[in-house]
Coordinates of C-alpha atoms in Angstrom, one line a residue:
X1 CA 34.9 8.2 26.4
X2 CA 31.3 9.1 27.6
X3 CA 29.5 12.3 25.9
X4 CA 27.1 14.4 28.1
X5 CA 23.8 16.0 26.7
X6 CA 25.7 19.4 25.9
X7 CA 27.9 17.5 24.3
X8 CA 26.5 15.4 22.0
X9 CA 24.1 18.5 21.2
X10 CA 26.7 20.4 20.9
X11 CA 28.4 17.8 18.1
X12 CA 25.3 17.6 16.4
X13 CA 25.0 22.2 15.5
X14 CA 28.9 21.1 14.6
X15 CA 28.0 19.2 11.8
X16 CA 25.1 21.0 11.1
X17 CA 27.0 24.2 10.3
X18 CA 29.9 22.8 8.8
X19 CA 27.2 20.9 6.5
X20 CA 25.5 24.1 5.8
X21 CA 28.9 26.1 4.8
X22 CA 29.7 23.0 2.5
X23 CA 26.8 23.6 0.8
X24 CA 27.1 27.0 0.9
X25 CA 30.2 27.0 -0.9
X26 CA 29.3 24.0 -3.5
X27 CA 26.4 26.3 -4.6
X28 CA 28.8 29.4 -4.4
X29 CA 31.0 27.4 -6.8
X30 CA 27.9 26.5 -9.1
X31 CA 27.4 29.7 -9.7
X32 CA 30.5 30.8 -10.3
X33 CA 31.2 28.5 -13.0
X34 CA 27.4 28.1 -14.7
X35 CA 26.5 31.9 -13.5
X36 CA 22.9 30.2 -12.7
X37 CA 21.8 32.2 -9.4
X38 CA 21.3 28.4 -7.4
X39 CA 18.7 31.2 -5.3
X40 CA 16.7 32.5 -8.1
X41 CA 16.0 28.9 -8.3
X42 CA 15.0 28.0 -4.3
X43 CA 12.8 31.4 -5.4
X44 CA 11.1 30.1 -7.9
X45 CA 10.3 26.1 -6.0
X46 CA 9.2 28.5 -2.8
X47 CA 6.8 30.6 -5.2
X48 CA 5.2 27.1 -6.1
X49 CA 4.9 26.2 -3.5
X50 CA 2.7 29.0 -2.2
X51 CA 0.8 28.2 -5.7
X52 CA 0.2 25.0 -4.4
X53 CA -1.2 25.7 -1.1
X54 CA -3.5 28.8 -2.1
X55 CA -4.6 25.4 -4.9
X56 CA -5.2 23.1 -2.1
X57 CA -8.8 23.6 -0.8
X58 CA -10.0 23.9 -4.6
X59 CA -8.3 20.4 -5.3
X60 CA -9.8 19.2 -2.0
X61 CA -12.9 20.1 -2.6
X62 CA -12.8 18.7 -6.2
X63 CA -11.3 15.1 -4.3
X64 CA -14.2 15.4 -2.0
X65 CA -16.5 15.3 -4.8
X66 CA -15.4 12.2 -6.7
X67 CA -16.7 8.6 -5.7
X68 CA -14.8 6.9 -2.8
X69 CA -13.6 4.5 -5.8
X70 CA -12.6 6.9 -8.5
X71 CA -10.8 9.0 -5.5
X72 CA -8.8 6.0 -4.3
X73 CA -7.8 5.2 -7.4
X74 CA -6.4 8.8 -8.5
X75 CA -4.5 8.6 -4.7
X76 CA -2.8 5.6 -5.5
X77 CA -1.8 6.8 -8.6
X78 CA -1.0 10.2 -7.6
X79 CA -0.1 10.3 -4.4
X80 CA 1.3 7.0 -3.4
X81 CA 2.8 6.7 -7.2
X82 CA 1.6 2.8 -7.7
X83 CA 1.3 1.3 -11.1
X84 CA -2.0 0.2 -12.8
X85 CA -1.4 -3.7 -11.6
X86 CA -0.1 -2.4 -8.2
X87 CA -3.4 -0.3 -7.9
X88 CA -5.0 -3.4 -8.1
X89 CA -3.0 -5.8 -6.7
X90 CA -4.2 -3.3 -3.2
X91 CA -7.6 -2.5 -4.3
X92 CA -8.5 -6.1 -4.8
X93 CA -10.3 -5.0 -8.7
X94 CA -9.4 -5.8 -12.5
X95 CA -6.5 -3.3 -14.3
X96 CA -9.5 -2.8 -16.7
X97 CA -11.7 -0.7 -13.9
X98 CA -8.3 1.1 -12.3
X99 CA -7.8 2.5 -15.7
X100 CA -11.6 3.1 -16.4
X101 CA -11.6 4.9 -13.0
X102 CA -8.8 6.8 -12.9
X103 CA -9.9 8.3 -16.7
X104 CA -13.3 9.4 -14.7
X105 CA -11.8 11.1 -11.9
X106 CA -9.0 12.4 -14.1
X107 CA -12.0 14.1 -16.2
X108 CA -14.1 14.7 -13.4
X109 CA -11.6 17.1 -11.3
X110 CA -10.0 18.1 -14.5
X111 CA -14.0 19.6 -15.1
X112 CA -14.2 20.9 -11.3
X113 CA -11.2 23.3 -11.5
X114 CA -11.6 26.0 -13.5
X115 CA -7.8 27.7 -15.0
X116 CA -8.2 29.7 -12.0
X117 CA -7.5 26.2 -9.7
X118 CA -10.9 26.8 -8.0
X119 CA -14.2 24.7 -8.3
X120 CA -16.5 25.6 -10.0
X121 CA -20.4 26.9 -7.7
X122 CA -22.3 24.1 -9.8
X123 CA -18.7 21.1 -9.4
X124 CA -18.5 21.4 -5.7
X125 CA -22.3 20.7 -5.2
X126 CA -22.7 17.5 -7.5
X127 CA -20.7 13.9 -5.6
X128 CA -19.5 11.6 -7.9
X129 CA -21.6 7.9 -6.0
X130 CA -19.0 5.0 -8.0
X131 CA -18.0 2.5 -5.0

């Protein structure tokens, strides 16, 4: 049997609705068993995401102030989730260099970000130069 585009889209929509209903039913059953509101957990996640979005410009400015070598190592470690050995291989540098660059990058970012998540005025103008 060959489906038309409308039938195909209707099938996809029906599957999505069924999946939504199953998920909702599981959440409600879990709530009934545990007393932990799954929607409340989602609200906390939304709040964390809003905080992350608000801090993003400050974090970007802090990352921009790092030297290229420190920034590469930090991003490969934090965002790409690579190990020290994998970073060493990817960048063609010794593991000891990876460790020292990562340590310097962490210290610099920590220094630049105040407790409120904002880049300090002097930190935003000072840039790292290591490569």
